[in-house]
Coordinates of C-alpha atoms in Angstrom, one line a residue:
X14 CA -1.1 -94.6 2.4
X15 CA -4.8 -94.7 2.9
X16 CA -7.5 -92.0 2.3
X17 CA -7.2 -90.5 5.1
X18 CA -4.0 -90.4 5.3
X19 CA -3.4 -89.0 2.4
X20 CA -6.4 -86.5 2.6
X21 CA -4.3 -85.1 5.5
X22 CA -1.1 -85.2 4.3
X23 CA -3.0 -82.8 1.3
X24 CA -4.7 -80.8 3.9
X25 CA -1.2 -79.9 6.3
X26 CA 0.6 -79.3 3.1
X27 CA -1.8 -76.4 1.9
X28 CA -1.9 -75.7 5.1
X29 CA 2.0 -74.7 5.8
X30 CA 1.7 -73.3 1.9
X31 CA -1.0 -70.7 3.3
X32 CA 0.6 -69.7 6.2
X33 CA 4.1 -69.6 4.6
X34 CA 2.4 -67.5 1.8
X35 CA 1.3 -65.3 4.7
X36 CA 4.6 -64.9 6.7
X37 CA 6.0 -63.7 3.0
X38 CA 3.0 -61.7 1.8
X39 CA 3.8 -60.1 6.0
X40 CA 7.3 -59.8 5.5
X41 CA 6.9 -57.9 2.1
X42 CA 4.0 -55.3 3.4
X43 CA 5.9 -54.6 6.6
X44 CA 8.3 -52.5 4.7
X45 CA 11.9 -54.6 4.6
X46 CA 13.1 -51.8 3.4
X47 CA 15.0 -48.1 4.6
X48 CA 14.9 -45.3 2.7
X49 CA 14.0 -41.7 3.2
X50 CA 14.0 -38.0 0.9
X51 CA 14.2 -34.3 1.7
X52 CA 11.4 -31.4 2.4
X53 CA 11.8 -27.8 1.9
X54 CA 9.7 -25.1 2.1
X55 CA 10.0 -21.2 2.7
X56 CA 8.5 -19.5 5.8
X57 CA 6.6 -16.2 6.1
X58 CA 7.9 -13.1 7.0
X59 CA 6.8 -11.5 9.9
X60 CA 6.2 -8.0 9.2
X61 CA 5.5 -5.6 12.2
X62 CA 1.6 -4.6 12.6
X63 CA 1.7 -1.0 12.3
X64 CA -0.8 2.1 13.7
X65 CA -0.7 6.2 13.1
X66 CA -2.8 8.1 15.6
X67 CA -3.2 11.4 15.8
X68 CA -4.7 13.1 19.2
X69 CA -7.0 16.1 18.2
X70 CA -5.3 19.3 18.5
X71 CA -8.1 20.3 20.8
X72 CA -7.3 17.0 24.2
X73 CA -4.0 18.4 25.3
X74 CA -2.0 16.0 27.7
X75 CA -1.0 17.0 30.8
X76 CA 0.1 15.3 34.5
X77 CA -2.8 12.9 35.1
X78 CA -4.2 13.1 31.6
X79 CA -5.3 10.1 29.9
X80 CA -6.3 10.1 25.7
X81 CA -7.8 7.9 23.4
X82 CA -5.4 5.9 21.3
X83 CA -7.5 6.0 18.0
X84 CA -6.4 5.1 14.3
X85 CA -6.4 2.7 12.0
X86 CA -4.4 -0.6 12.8
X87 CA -2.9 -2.8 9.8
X88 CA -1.6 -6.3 9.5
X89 CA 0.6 -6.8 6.3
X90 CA 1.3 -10.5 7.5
X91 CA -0.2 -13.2 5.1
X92 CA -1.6 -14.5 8.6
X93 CA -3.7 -13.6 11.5
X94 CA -2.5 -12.1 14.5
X95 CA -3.7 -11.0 17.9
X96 CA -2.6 -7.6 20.0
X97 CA -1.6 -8.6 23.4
X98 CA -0.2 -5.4 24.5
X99 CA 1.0 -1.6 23.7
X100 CA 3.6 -0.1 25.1
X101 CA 6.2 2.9 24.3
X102 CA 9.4 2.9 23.1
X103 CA 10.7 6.4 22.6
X104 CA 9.1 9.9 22.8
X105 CA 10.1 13.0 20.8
X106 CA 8.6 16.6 21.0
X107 CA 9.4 19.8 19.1
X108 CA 8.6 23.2 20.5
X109 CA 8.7 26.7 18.9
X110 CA 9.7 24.9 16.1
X111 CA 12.5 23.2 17.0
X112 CA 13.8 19.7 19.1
X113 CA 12.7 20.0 22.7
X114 CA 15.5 17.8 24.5
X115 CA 13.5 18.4 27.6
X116 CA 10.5 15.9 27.0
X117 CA 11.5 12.9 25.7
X118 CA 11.7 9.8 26.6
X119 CA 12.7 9.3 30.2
X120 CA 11.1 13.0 30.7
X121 CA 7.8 12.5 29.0
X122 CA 6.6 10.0 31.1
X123 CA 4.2 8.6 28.7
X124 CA 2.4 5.1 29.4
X125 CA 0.0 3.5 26.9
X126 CA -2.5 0.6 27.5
X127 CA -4.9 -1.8 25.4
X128 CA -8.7 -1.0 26.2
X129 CA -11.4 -3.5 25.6
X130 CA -10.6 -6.8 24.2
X131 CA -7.4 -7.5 22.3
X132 CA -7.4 -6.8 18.5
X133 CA -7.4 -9.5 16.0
X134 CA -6.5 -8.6 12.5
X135 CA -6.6 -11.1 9.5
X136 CA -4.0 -11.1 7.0
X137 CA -3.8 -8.1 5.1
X138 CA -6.8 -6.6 7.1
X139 CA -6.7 -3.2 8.5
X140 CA -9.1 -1.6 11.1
X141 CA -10.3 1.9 10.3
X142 CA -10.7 4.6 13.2
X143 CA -10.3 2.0 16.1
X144 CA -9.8 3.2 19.5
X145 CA -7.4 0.3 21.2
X146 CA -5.9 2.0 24.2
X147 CA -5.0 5.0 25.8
X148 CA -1.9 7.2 26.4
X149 CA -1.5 8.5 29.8
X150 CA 0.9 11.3 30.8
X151 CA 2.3 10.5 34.2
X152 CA 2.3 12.9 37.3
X153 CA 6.0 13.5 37.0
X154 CA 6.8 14.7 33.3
X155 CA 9.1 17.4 33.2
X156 CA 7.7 21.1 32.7
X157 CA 9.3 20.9 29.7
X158 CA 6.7 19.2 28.0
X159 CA 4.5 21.9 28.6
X160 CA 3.4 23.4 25.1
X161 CA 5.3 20.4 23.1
X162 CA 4.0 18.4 20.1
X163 CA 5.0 14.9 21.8
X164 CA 5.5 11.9 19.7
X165 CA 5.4 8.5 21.2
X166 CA 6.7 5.8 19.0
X167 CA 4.2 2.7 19.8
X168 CA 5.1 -1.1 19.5
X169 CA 2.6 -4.0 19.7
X170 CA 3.3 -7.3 21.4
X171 CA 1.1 -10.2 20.3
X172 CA 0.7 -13.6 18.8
X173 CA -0.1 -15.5 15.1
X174 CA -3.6 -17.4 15.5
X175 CA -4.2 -20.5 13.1

């Protein structure tokens, strides 16, 4: 074999030694292997975002009559949430001291309503003294609400915001 020949015959050998190194170092760091494991974790509660208001003795309702919805508003979630809406969901009232079956509910005809831009709360966070809506007493509630301490029970609707 002459030089060259056998310069060559040096040169293709390392040659299919590299790239066959390389097809194994490839086979080895494309993962030739399966395998797999487990996650758990726990999710948060979702605690209802909760509100007291009080109407001053002084702005009666009546047919027609709007009132500010003002109290303070707390989130107990460990996240952020967003008030998209208010509504009613059941309406007591007591008068001379007792039940008055005769403005609840269906009778009442109570409607409430978010004002101004929706609330955010942050975790934990309460607003103090916020006015977020209004109750409205609609044209046909029953006489009987007439002189009643009316309670509306309010529920929020909304979303969590990352």
């Amino acid at each position: 074999m002459g030089k060259t020949t056998k310069r060559t015959a040096t040169i293709a050998t390392a040659v299919v030694l590299s790239v066959g190194a390389g097809t194994a170092a490839f086979a080895f760091a494309s993962g030739w292997f399966q395998g797999g494991g487990t996650a758990s974790a726990t999710s948060a509660t979702i605690q209802n975002v909760t509100t007291t208001v009080t109407i001053p003795s002084n702005n009666h309702l009546f047919p027609g009559k709007s009132v500010n919805l003002t109290g303070d508003i707390t989130n107990p979630n460990e996240f952020k949430v967003k008030i998209n809406s208010v509504s009613i969901t059941g309406v007591t009232s007591t008068k001379d001291g007792g039940s008055n079956t005769g403005c609840v509910t269906n009778t009442a005809d109570l409607s409430a309503v978010l004002t101004g831009s929706a609330p955010e709360l942050n975790a934990g966070q309460t607003l103090n003294n916020r006015t977020f809506g209004t109750l409205t007493m609609g044209q046909n509630a029953a006489a009987a609400c007439a002189g009643s301490t009316i309670t509306a029970t309010l529920t929020f609707a909304g979303e969590l915001i990352p």
